[in-house]
Amino acid sequence: MEALAGRQDRAGLGMVMMLAAWFMFACTDSSVKWLVLGGLGAFQLAFARYGVALILSVISMRHRAFRGTRLTPRQIRLLLLRAVLLVTSTISNFVALRYLSLTMTAAIMFSSPIIVSALAVPLLGEKIGPWRWFAIGLGFVGVLCVVRPFGAGFHWASALIVYNATALALFSIITRKLSGEVATQVMQIWAGAMGTLVLLPLAIWSWQPISGALTWALYLAIGAFAWTGHEIFARAHRYADVSLLMPFSYSYLVYMAGAGWLLFGALPDGMTLVGAGIIVVSGLIIWWRENRPGGAT
């Protein structure tokens, strides 16, 4: 009984950590929206996100993860492609946040697991059954409800968030391919270094003056929020299974809707809420089929 209680305590801690991780990610995007509306550019903000995170990663990294690490040409190519996908998705997200509500960007971003399921067939050779195909189609309907590509409410920045979701799906698949071959810390350093090096000249080129203690604090906090969120996210999986933690990721939608209302006075309209709900349901169907006895079908 005591051992069972201990496991339940650890699982509870994992759930709390997942809620905290997604809160940090919401803080990142909310801060970015505040700063882009204040006149700072996407390249400048993306550089802060990767530069600060890289510094924190280097400070906290365990050197033994790099001892004896010899990467093959294939692994180097995948690490480079993974970093490019992450950096470009960050830039597209930061640009879109200038024009779209926090709730809309969050809802579209959560179509990423649905895209992963669709791309897993040609890229990973996975076989999926009618239930998951139904969920993929349902998720596509949800994205259409949010984006409304054929209506007067369509904004071109929505396409950037769709790219963001697709890039993150490919990023996830590549991470899956590298898992077990390359240490997580190595992957993080590669992504951080790539983002910092690529974005430095772009940030200098598009630099806008930063004034005020609050603006500077938020600018530097972007990377700290993102790094902290990823650290908590990774540690949460030590205390509970992915199948238990996954549904808590949808707390991000709640955080973003709340931030949009409190900070910007923006409430999601009916179609955005409907589309977000459909996307959540489709994601939960995929999660349920993957964790049922007998595997995903």
Tab-separated table of C-alpha atoms in Angstrom:
chain	number	residue	atom	x	y	z
A	1	MET	CA	0.000	0.000	0.000
A	2	GLU	CA	2.824	2.398	0.830
A	3	ALA	CA	4.552	1.656	-2.479
A	4	LEU	CA	1.306	2.283	-4.370
A	5	ALA	CA	0.788	5.550	-2.485
A	6	GLY	CA	4.344	6.575	-3.399
A	7	ARG	CA	3.688	5.950	-7.088
A	8	GLN	CA	0.449	7.905	-6.902
A	9	ASP	CA	2.280	10.782	-5.199
A	10	ARG	CA	4.879	10.789	-7.972
A	11	ALA	CA	2.177	10.632	-10.651
A	12	GLY	CA	0.445	13.577	-9.011
A	13	LEU	CA	3.711	15.494	-9.040
A	14	GLY	CA	4.110	14.711	-12.745
A	15	MET	CA	0.647	16.109	-13.479
A	16	VAL	CA	1.392	19.306	-11.548
A	17	MET	CA	4.687	19.660	-13.399
A	18	MET	CA	2.929	19.301	-16.757
A	19	LEU	CA	0.522	22.071	-15.804
A	20	ALA	CA	3.502	24.204	-14.773
A	21	ALA	CA	5.390	23.446	-18.010
A	22	TRP	CA	2.515	24.532	-20.229
A	23	PHE	CA	2.052	27.613	-18.051
A	24	MET	CA	5.664	28.539	-18.848
A	25	PHE	CA	5.027	28.057	-22.573
A	26	ALA	CA	1.948	30.279	-22.295
A	27	CYS	CA	4.083	32.904	-20.517
A	28	THR	CA	6.521	32.762	-23.435
A	29	ASP	CA	3.886	33.421	-26.101
A	30	SER	CA	2.028	36.007	-24.001
A	31	SER	CA	5.274	37.927	-23.442
A	32	VAL	CA	6.083	37.760	-27.149
A	33	LYS	CA	2.667	39.135	-28.099
A	34	TRP	CA	3.064	41.968	-25.583
A	35	LEU	CA	6.480	42.843	-27.020
A	36	VAL	CA	5.560	42.602	-30.713
A	37	LEU	CA	2.616	44.913	-30.092
A	38	GLY	CA	5.149	47.226	-28.437
A	39	GLY	CA	7.177	47.385	-31.646
A	40	LEU	CA	9.849	44.694	-31.300
A	41	GLY	CA	10.455	42.407	-34.273
A	42	ALA	CA	10.130	38.651	-34.607
A	43	PHE	CA	13.849	38.073	-35.326
A	44	GLN	CA	14.859	40.138	-32.318
A	45	LEU	CA	12.497	38.205	-30.054
A	46	ALA	CA	13.382	34.788	-31.478
A	47	PHE	CA	17.070	35.547	-30.869
A	48	ALA	CA	16.318	36.253	-27.206
A	49	ARG	CA	14.358	33.024	-26.957
A	50	TYR	CA	17.259	30.902	-28.261
A	51	GLY	CA	20.175	32.934	-26.911
A	52	VAL	CA	19.007	32.943	-23.297
A	53	ALA	CA	17.901	29.312	-23.498
A	54	LEU	CA	21.296	28.299	-24.921
A	55	ILE	CA	23.124	30.021	-22.064
A	56	LEU	CA	20.935	28.275	-19.504
A	57	SER	CA	21.380	24.913	-21.269
A	58	VAL	CA	25.169	25.242	-21.290
A	59	ILE	CA	25.211	26.221	-17.613
A	60	SER	CA	23.048	23.279	-16.595
A	61	MET	CA	24.269	20.604	-19.003
A	62	ARG	CA	25.928	17.444	-17.846
A	63	HIS	CA	29.258	17.108	-19.573
A	64	ARG	CA	29.087	13.331	-19.513
A	65	ALA	CA	26.322	13.503	-22.118
A	66	PHE	CA	28.960	14.737	-24.595
A	67	ARG	CA	31.827	12.454	-23.603
A	68	GLY	CA	32.598	10.023	-26.369
A	69	THR	CA	29.738	11.339	-28.499
A	70	ARG	CA	30.460	10.666	-32.142
A	71	LEU	CA	27.759	11.660	-34.538
A	72	THR	CA	27.306	9.982	-37.894
A	73	PRO	CA	26.707	12.082	-41.043
A	74	ARG	CA	23.057	10.917	-40.975
A	75	GLN	CA	22.628	12.067	-37.377
A	76	ILE	CA	24.231	15.427	-38.147
A	77	ARG	CA	21.857	15.945	-41.090
A	78	LEU	CA	18.859	15.093	-38.932
A	79	LEU	CA	20.052	17.363	-36.110
A	80	LEU	CA	20.474	20.249	-38.566
A	81	LEU	CA	17.046	19.659	-40.114
A	82	ARG	CA	15.487	19.359	-36.644
A	83	ALA	CA	17.056	22.678	-35.612
A	84	VAL	CA	15.930	24.411	-38.820
A	85	LEU	CA	12.349	23.239	-38.302
A	86	LEU	CA	12.336	24.458	-34.701
A	87	VAL	CA	13.839	27.864	-35.511
A	88	THR	CA	11.576	28.545	-38.502
A	89	SER	CA	8.500	27.482	-36.530
A	90	THR	CA	9.481	29.894	-33.757
A	91	ILE	CA	9.862	32.777	-36.206
A	92	SER	CA	6.523	32.046	-37.900
A	93	ASN	CA	4.827	31.825	-34.500
A	94	PHE	CA	6.297	35.130	-33.316
A	95	VAL	CA	5.268	36.902	-36.528
A	96	ALA	CA	1.725	35.527	-36.320
A	97	LEU	CA	1.323	36.578	-32.685
A	98	ARG	CA	1.339	40.211	-33.826
A	99	TYR	CA	-1.894	39.642	-35.734
A	100	LEU	CA	-3.745	36.702	-34.170
A	101	SER	CA	-5.274	36.126	-30.764
A	102	LEU	CA	-3.486	33.890	-28.298
A	103	THR	CA	-6.395	31.440	-28.301
A	104	MET	CA	-6.378	31.075	-32.083
A	105	THR	CA	-2.627	30.456	-32.268
A	106	ALA	CA	-2.846	27.881	-29.462
A	107	ALA	CA	-5.779	26.072	-31.079
A	108	ILE	CA	-4.071	25.757	-34.463
A	109	MET	CA	-0.791	24.701	-32.847
A	110	PHE	CA	-2.538	21.777	-31.161
A	111	SER	CA	-3.220	20.263	-34.566
A	112	SER	CA	0.458	19.217	-34.539
A	113	PRO	CA	-0.181	15.750	-32.970
A	114	ILE	CA	-2.826	15.151	-35.636
A	115	ILE	CA	-0.312	16.030	-38.364
A	116	VAL	CA	2.223	13.704	-36.713
A	117	SER	CA	-0.249	10.826	-36.998
A	118	ALA	CA	-0.838	11.570	-40.686
A	119	LEU	CA	2.880	11.906	-41.523
A	120	ALA	CA	3.842	8.813	-39.508
A	121	VAL	CA	2.455	6.653	-42.321
A	122	PRO	CA	4.817	7.777	-45.138
A	123	LEU	CA	7.778	8.804	-42.961
A	124	LEU	CA	7.835	6.132	-40.244
A	125	GLY	CA	6.001	3.341	-42.004
A	126	GLU	CA	3.381	3.125	-39.268
A	127	LYS	CA	0.033	1.516	-40.005
A	128	ILE	CA	-3.055	3.236	-38.692
A	129	GLY	CA	-6.644	2.137	-38.743
A	130	PRO	CA	-10.000	3.794	-39.407
A	131	TRP	CA	-10.333	5.326	-35.935
A	132	ARG	CA	-7.123	7.341	-36.256
A	133	TRP	CA	-7.953	8.331	-39.835
A	134	PHE	CA	-11.308	9.541	-38.532
A	135	ALA	CA	-9.510	11.553	-35.824
A	136	ILE	CA	-7.129	13.054	-38.416
A	137	GLY	CA	-10.067	14.122	-40.585
A	138	LEU	CA	-11.908	15.504	-37.570
A	139	GLY	CA	-8.850	17.508	-36.566
A	140	PHE	CA	-8.640	18.951	-40.082
A	141	VAL	CA	-12.257	20.092	-39.758
A	142	GLY	CA	-11.370	21.739	-36.440
A	143	VAL	CA	-8.470	23.624	-38.026
A	144	LEU	CA	-10.770	24.842	-40.812
A	145	CYS	CA	-13.223	26.126	-38.181
A	146	VAL	CA	-10.450	28.122	-36.499
A	147	VAL	CA	-8.667	29.367	-39.634
A	148	ARG	CA	-11.789	29.917	-41.796
A	149	PRO	CA	-9.760	30.070	-45.032
A	150	PHE	CA	-12.743	30.890	-47.232
A	151	GLY	CA	-14.460	33.458	-45.012
A	152	ALA	CA	-14.121	37.157	-44.367
A	153	GLY	CA	-12.498	36.425	-41.014
A	154	PHE	CA	-9.454	34.743	-42.584
A	155	HIS	CA	-6.088	36.316	-41.818
A	156	TRP	CA	-2.947	35.403	-43.744
A	157	ALA	CA	-1.039	34.973	-40.464
A	158	SER	CA	-3.116	31.836	-39.812
A	159	ALA	CA	-1.081	30.133	-42.532
A	160	LEU	CA	2.067	30.793	-40.499
A	161	ILE	CA	0.599	28.927	-37.506
A	162	VAL	CA	-0.402	26.034	-39.779
A	163	TYR	CA	3.222	25.936	-40.928
A	164	ASN	CA	4.267	26.092	-37.271
A	165	ALA	CA	2.123	23.037	-36.466
A	166	THR	CA	3.477	21.148	-39.498
A	167	ALA	CA	7.096	22.025	-38.683
A	168	LEU	CA	6.629	20.900	-35.080
A	169	ALA	CA	5.118	17.637	-36.331
A	170	LEU	CA	8.182	16.977	-38.497
A	171	PHE	CA	10.375	18.061	-35.577
A	172	SER	CA	8.630	15.457	-33.407
A	173	ILE	CA	9.126	12.713	-35.983
A	174	ILE	CA	12.839	13.491	-36.340
A	175	THR	CA	13.177	13.535	-32.550
A	176	ARG	CA	11.551	10.100	-32.523
A	177	LYS	CA	14.094	8.881	-35.083
A	178	LEU	CA	17.033	10.234	-33.052
A	179	SER	CA	15.701	9.028	-29.708
A	180	GLY	CA	18.009	6.365	-28.280
A	181	GLU	CA	20.799	7.377	-30.676
A	182	VAL	CA	21.586	10.924	-29.523
A	183	ALA	CA	21.363	12.261	-25.956
A	184	THR	CA	18.546	14.729	-25.303
A	185	GLN	CA	21.012	17.350	-24.066
A	186	VAL	CA	22.989	17.058	-27.309
A	187	MET	CA	19.811	17.690	-29.307
A	188	GLN	CA	18.960	20.705	-27.140
A	189	ILE	CA	22.407	22.245	-27.538
A	190	TRP	CA	22.325	21.769	-31.311
A	191	ALA	CA	18.918	23.432	-31.601
A	192	GLY	CA	19.907	26.273	-29.273
A	193	ALA	CA	23.223	26.916	-31.006
A	194	MET	CA	21.645	26.820	-34.476
A	195	GLY	CA	18.913	29.242	-33.448
A	196	THR	CA	21.339	31.630	-31.800
A	197	LEU	CA	23.833	31.672	-34.694
A	198	VAL	CA	21.218	31.999	-37.438
A	199	LEU	CA	19.166	34.638	-35.657
A	200	LEU	CA	22.033	36.835	-34.405
A	201	PRO	CA	22.663	38.656	-37.740
A	202	LEU	CA	18.912	38.879	-38.414
A	203	ALA	CA	18.334	40.331	-34.938
A	204	ILE	CA	21.100	42.927	-35.459
A	205	TRP	CA	19.672	43.832	-38.878
A	206	SER	CA	16.126	44.324	-37.570
A	207	TRP	CA	16.972	45.563	-34.068
A	208	GLN	CA	14.554	47.968	-32.434
A	209	PRO	CA	15.581	49.933	-29.328
A	210	ILE	CA	14.410	48.445	-26.023
A	211	SER	CA	13.470	50.916	-23.332
A	212	GLY	CA	12.092	50.432	-19.861
A	213	ALA	CA	12.842	47.881	-17.177
A	214	LEU	CA	9.656	45.886	-17.822
A	215	THR	CA	10.383	45.563	-21.538
A	216	TRP	CA	13.940	44.401	-20.863
A	217	ALA	CA	12.725	41.960	-18.217
A	218	LEU	CA	10.145	40.428	-20.570
A	219	TYR	CA	12.668	40.337	-23.427
A	220	LEU	CA	15.153	38.323	-21.389
A	221	ALA	CA	12.404	36.259	-19.774
A	222	ILE	CA	11.267	34.816	-23.129
A	223	GLY	CA	14.203	32.417	-23.254
A	224	ALA	CA	14.005	31.695	-19.529
A	225	PHE	CA	10.295	30.853	-19.757
A	226	ALA	CA	10.869	28.535	-22.728
A	227	TRP	CA	13.893	26.810	-21.191
A	228	THR	CA	12.147	26.343	-17.847
A	229	GLY	CA	9.075	24.934	-19.562
A	230	HIS	CA	11.122	22.373	-21.499
A	231	GLU	CA	13.051	21.372	-18.383
A	232	ILE	CA	9.888	20.869	-16.317
A	233	PHE	CA	8.218	19.075	-19.238
A	234	ALA	CA	11.088	16.586	-19.514
A	235	ARG	CA	11.293	16.013	-15.758
A	236	ALA	CA	7.528	15.434	-15.490
A	237	HIS	CA	7.919	12.278	-17.571
A	238	ARG	CA	10.127	10.796	-14.861
A	239	TYR	CA	7.154	10.694	-12.500
A	240	ALA	CA	4.295	9.580	-14.748
A	241	ASP	CA	3.680	7.879	-18.082
A	242	VAL	CA	3.080	9.858	-21.261
A	243	SER	CA	-0.408	8.350	-21.485
A	244	LEU	CA	-1.282	9.942	-18.145
A	245	LEU	CA	0.351	13.301	-18.808
A	246	MET	CA	-0.757	14.000	-22.377
A	247	PRO	CA	-4.291	15.310	-21.648
A	248	PHE	CA	-2.823	17.960	-19.345
A	249	SER	CA	-1.191	19.613	-22.360
A	250	TYR	CA	-4.568	21.095	-23.252
A	251	SER	CA	-4.257	23.352	-20.203
A	252	TYR	CA	-2.225	25.519	-22.602
A	253	LEU	CA	-5.450	26.502	-24.376
A	254	VAL	CA	-6.954	27.614	-21.069
A	255	TYR	CA	-3.841	29.586	-20.137
A	256	MET	CA	-3.731	31.310	-23.520
A	257	ALA	CA	-7.426	32.188	-23.463
A	258	GLY	CA	-7.018	33.635	-19.968
A	259	ALA	CA	-3.930	35.621	-20.930
A	260	GLY	CA	-5.657	36.946	-24.031
A	261	TRP	CA	-8.530	38.221	-21.917
A	262	LEU	CA	-6.493	39.593	-18.977
A	263	LEU	CA	-3.686	41.215	-20.968
A	264	PHE	CA	-5.311	42.176	-24.261
A	265	GLY	CA	-9.044	42.155	-23.596
A	266	ALA	CA	-9.553	39.580	-26.345
A	267	LEU	CA	-12.196	36.874	-26.019
A	268	PRO	CA	-12.303	33.998	-28.529
A	269	ASP	CA	-15.319	33.994	-30.819
A	270	GLY	CA	-17.708	31.076	-31.168
A	271	MET	CA	-16.074	29.468	-34.219
A	272	THR	CA	-12.645	29.558	-32.603
A	273	LEU	CA	-14.031	27.808	-29.528
A	274	VAL	CA	-15.836	25.216	-31.663
A	275	GLY	CA	-12.725	24.547	-33.730
A	276	ALA	CA	-10.536	24.326	-30.632
A	277	GLY	CA	-12.960	21.842	-29.095
A	278	ILE	CA	-12.949	19.683	-32.227
A	279	ILE	CA	-9.135	19.690	-32.322
A	280	VAL	CA	-8.976	18.680	-28.652
A	281	VAL	CA	-11.455	15.828	-29.221
A	282	SER	CA	-9.528	14.544	-32.244
A	283	GLY	CA	-6.253	14.673	-30.287
A	284	LEU	CA	-7.812	12.765	-27.402
A	285	ILE	CA	-9.129	10.109	-29.800
A	286	ILE	CA	-5.600	9.592	-31.153
A	287	TRP	CA	-4.223	9.467	-27.602
A	288	TRP	CA	-6.900	6.934	-26.573
A	289	ARG	CA	-6.267	4.658	-29.567
A	290	GLU	CA	-2.495	4.748	-29.014
A	291	ASN	CA	-2.864	3.755	-25.355
A	292	ARG	CA	-5.586	1.127	-25.627
A	293	PRO	CA	-4.715	-2.565	-25.310
A	294	GLY	CA	-3.503	-3.759	-28.692
A	295	GLY	CA	-1.931	-0.479	-29.799
A	296	ALA	CA	-2.898	2.322	-32.140
A	297	THR	CA	-5.336	1.582	-34.934
